[in-house]
PDB file of C-alpha atoms in Angstrom:
ATOM      1  CA  MET Q   1      -2.992 -50.795 -18.233  1.00  0.00           C
ATOM      2  CA  GLU Q   2      -6.588 -49.860 -18.630  1.00  0.00           C
ATOM      3  CA  TYR Q   3      -7.994 -51.901 -15.685  1.00  0.00           C
ATOM      4  CA  VAL Q   4      -5.609 -50.168 -13.715  1.00  0.00           C
ATOM      5  CA  LEU Q   5      -6.736 -46.800 -14.415  1.00  0.00           C
ATOM      6  CA  LEU Q   6     -10.534 -47.890 -14.169  1.00  0.00           C
ATOM      7  CA  LEU Q   7      -9.640 -49.541 -10.812  1.00  0.00           C
ATOM      8  CA  ALA Q   8      -8.215 -45.861  -9.721  1.00  0.00           C
ATOM      9  CA  VAL Q   9     -11.331 -44.296 -11.018  1.00  0.00           C
ATOM     10  CA  VAL Q  10     -13.221 -46.677  -9.098  1.00  0.00           C
ATOM     11  CA  VAL Q  11     -11.333 -45.944  -5.550  1.00  0.00           C
ATOM     12  CA  VAL Q  12     -11.351 -42.269  -6.276  1.00  0.00           C
ATOM     13  CA  PHE Q  13     -14.958 -42.366  -6.353  1.00  0.00           C
ATOM     14  CA  LEU Q  14     -16.033 -44.336  -3.546  1.00  0.00           C
ATOM     15  CA  VAL Q  15     -13.445 -42.253  -1.552  1.00  0.00           C
ATOM     16  CA  PHE Q  16     -14.883 -39.117  -2.417  1.00  0.00           C
ATOM     17  CA  LYS Q  17     -18.445 -39.869  -2.268  1.00  0.00           C
ATOM     18  CA  ASP Q  18     -21.159 -38.091  -0.338  1.00  0.00           C
ATOM     19  CA  ARG Q  19     -22.473 -40.081   2.521  1.00  0.00           C
ATOM     20  CA  PRO Q  20     -24.436 -38.513   5.156  1.00  0.00           C
ATOM     21  CA  ILE Q  21     -26.763 -41.042   7.163  1.00  0.00           C
ATOM     22  CA  MET Q  22     -29.172 -38.270   7.214  1.00  0.00           C
ATOM     23  CA  VAL Q  23     -30.288 -35.415   5.370  1.00  0.00           C
ATOM     24  CA  LEU Q  24     -33.144 -32.720   5.994  1.00  0.00           C
ATOM     25  CA  GLU Q  25     -33.930 -29.686   4.055  1.00  0.00           C
ATOM     26  CA  PHE Q  26     -35.813 -26.694   4.688  1.00  0.00           C
ATOM     27  CA  LYS Q  27     -37.492 -24.127   2.695  1.00  0.00           C
ATOM     28  CA  ASN Q  28     -39.205 -20.895   4.355  1.00  0.00           C
ATOM     29  CA  GLY Q  29     -39.149 -22.757   7.559  1.00  0.00           C
ATOM     30  CA  GLU Q  30     -40.593 -25.679   6.610  1.00  0.00           C
ATOM     31  CA  LEU Q  31     -39.420 -29.309   6.568  1.00  0.00           C
ATOM     32  CA  ILE Q  32     -39.310 -30.752   2.688  1.00  0.00           C
ATOM     33  CA  LYS Q  33     -36.957 -33.378   3.019  1.00  0.00           C
ATOM     34  CA  ALA Q  34     -35.447 -35.796   5.199  1.00  0.00           C
ATOM     35  CA  LYS Q  35     -33.619 -38.497   4.464  1.00  0.00           C
ATOM     36  CA  GLY Q  36     -32.008 -41.814   6.125  1.00  0.00           C
ATOM     37  CA  GLN Q  37     -32.932 -43.234   9.443  1.00  0.00           C
ATOM     38  CA  VAL Q  38     -33.989 -39.656  11.613  1.00  0.00           C
ATOM     39  CA  PRO Q  39     -34.761 -40.008  15.050  1.00  0.00           C
ATOM     40  CA  SER Q  40     -38.328 -38.773  15.738  1.00  0.00           C
ATOM     41  CA  GLY Q  41     -37.725 -36.650  19.063  1.00  0.00           C
ATOM     42  CA  PHE Q  42     -34.755 -34.456  16.722  1.00  0.00           C
ATOM     43  CA  GLN Q  43     -37.058 -34.075  13.758  1.00  0.00           C
ATOM     44  CA  THR Q  44     -39.986 -33.027  15.795  1.00  0.00           C
ATOM     45  CA  ALA Q  45     -37.016 -30.590  17.226  1.00  0.00           C
ATOM     46  CA  CYS Q  46     -35.791 -28.984  13.615  1.00  0.00           C
ATOM     47  CA  LYS Q  47     -39.923 -28.454  12.794  1.00  0.00           C
ATOM     48  CA  GLU Q  48     -40.163 -26.743  15.873  1.00  0.00           C
ATOM     49  CA  ILE Q  49     -37.341 -24.566  15.272  1.00  0.00           C
ATOM     50  CA  ALA Q  50     -38.087 -24.266  11.598  1.00  0.00           C
ATOM     51  CA  HIS Q  51     -41.667 -23.017  12.622  1.00  0.00           C
ATOM     52  CA  LYS Q  52     -40.416 -20.239  15.534  1.00  0.00           C
ATOM     53  CA  THR Q  53     -37.331 -18.959  12.891  1.00  0.00           C
ATOM     54  CA  PRO Q  54     -38.389 -19.496   9.170  1.00  0.00           C
ATOM     55  CA  PHE Q  55     -34.948 -20.101   7.503  1.00  0.00           C
ATOM     56  CA  SER Q  56     -33.913 -22.064   4.346  1.00  0.00           C
ATOM     57  CA  GLY Q  57     -31.234 -24.540   3.595  1.00  0.00           C
ATOM     58  CA  ARG Q  58     -29.831 -28.189   4.330  1.00  0.00           C
ATOM     59  CA  VAL Q  59     -28.367 -30.230   7.682  1.00  0.00           C
ATOM     60  CA  LYS Q  60     -26.445 -32.990   6.966  1.00  0.00           C
ATOM     61  CA  VAL Q  61     -25.324 -35.599   9.488  1.00  0.00           C
ATOM     62  CA  TYR Q  62     -22.177 -37.564   8.790  1.00  0.00           C
ATOM     63  CA  LYS Q  63     -20.741 -40.636  11.028  1.00  0.00           C
ATOM     64  CA  THR Q  64     -16.932 -40.597  11.511  1.00  0.00           C
ATOM     65  CA  ARG Q  65     -15.331 -43.755  13.011  1.00  0.00           C
ATOM     66  CA  PHE Q  66     -15.333 -42.073  16.457  1.00  0.00           C
ATOM     67  CA  ALA Q  67     -18.090 -39.247  16.850  1.00  0.00           C
ATOM     68  CA  THR Q  68     -21.447 -37.425  14.240  1.00  0.00           C
ATOM     69  CA  LYS Q  69     -20.831 -34.239  12.501  1.00  0.00           C
ATOM     70  CA  LEU Q  70     -23.343 -32.041  11.199  1.00  0.00           C
ATOM     71  CA  ASP Q  71     -22.846 -30.105   8.232  1.00  0.00           C
ATOM     72  CA  PHE Q  72     -24.996 -26.993   7.690  1.00  0.00           C
ATOM     73  CA  SER Q  73     -25.229 -25.032   4.430  1.00  0.00           C
ATOM     74  CA  ASN Q  74     -24.405 -21.650   4.447  1.00  0.00           C
ATOM     75  CA  THR Q  75     -27.892 -20.036   4.518  1.00  0.00           C
ATOM     76  CA  ILE Q  76     -28.593 -21.247   7.803  1.00  0.00           C
ATOM     77  CA  PRO Q  77     -28.080 -18.349  10.553  1.00  0.00           C
ATOM     78  CA  ALA Q  78     -25.587 -18.950  13.306  1.00  0.00           C
ATOM     79  CA  LYS Q  79     -28.192 -19.064  15.915  1.00  0.00           C
ATOM     80  CA  VAL Q  80     -30.227 -21.379  14.720  1.00  0.00           C
ATOM     81  CA  LYS Q  81     -27.342 -23.932  13.910  1.00  0.00           C
ATOM     82  CA  GLN Q  82     -26.579 -23.640  17.660  1.00  0.00           C
ATOM     83  CA  ARG Q  83     -30.399 -24.111  18.707  1.00  0.00           C
ATOM     84  CA  ILE Q  84     -30.029 -27.406  16.315  1.00  0.00           C
ATOM     85  CA  LYS Q  85     -27.343 -28.747  17.503  1.00  0.00           C
ATOM     86  CA  ASN Q  86     -28.405 -28.289  21.284  1.00  0.00           C
ATOM     87  CA  VAL Q  87     -31.185 -30.618  20.030  1.00  0.00           C
ATOM     88  CA  PHE Q  88     -28.566 -33.280  18.296  1.00  0.00           C
ATOM     89  CA  PRO Q  89     -28.876 -36.961  19.875  1.00  0.00           C
ATOM     90  CA  HIS Q  90     -25.607 -37.456  20.478  1.00  0.00           C
ATOM     91  CA  ASN Q  91     -25.998 -41.352  20.676  1.00  0.00           C
ATOM     92  CA  ILE Q  92     -27.700 -42.326  17.074  1.00  0.00           C
ATOM     93  CA  SER Q  93     -27.464 -46.148  16.643  1.00  0.00           C
ATOM     94  CA  THR Q  94     -26.422 -47.211  13.036  1.00  0.00           C
ATOM     95  CA  SER Q  95     -27.054 -51.223  12.042  1.00  0.00           C
ATOM     96  CA  LYS Q  96     -22.895 -51.313  11.670  1.00  0.00           C
ATOM     97  CA  ARG Q  97     -22.258 -50.358  15.561  1.00  0.00           C
ATOM     98  CA  GLY Q  98     -21.304 -53.477  17.546  1.00  0.00           C
ATOM     99  CA  LYS Q  99     -20.346 -55.611  14.902  1.00  0.00           C
ATOM    100  CA  ARG Q 100     -16.640 -56.346  14.654  1.00  0.00           C
ATOM    101  CA  ALA Q 101     -14.538 -58.785  12.509  1.00  0.00           C
TER     102      ALA Q 101
END
C-alpha cells in the first residue's frame, strides 16, 4: 500500500513540476538572469526593450507539443509584453525535435 502512495506522489510531482525551456529575469531594465538555450537575437532584443522601457519581472517560455507559449509575470506592462511577443522567434529548435519512436 505504501508503494502505491509513493508512486502517486511521484506522478503528481512530475506532472505539476514547472518546466520552462527558457527563463529571462529582468530587474529595473537590466537582464539579470537567463536560463536555458536563449537565442542570441531574442536576448539582445529583450535587452533593448528593457533598456528603452525599464521594467522588472520574469518571462518564461514553455514548449508544448504543437507550439511555444510565453508566460509573463504580472509586473510586466502590457505594451512591453506585446513588444517581447513580436521579437520572439517562433521556430525554436530543441534537441527532441525530429526524433520519433
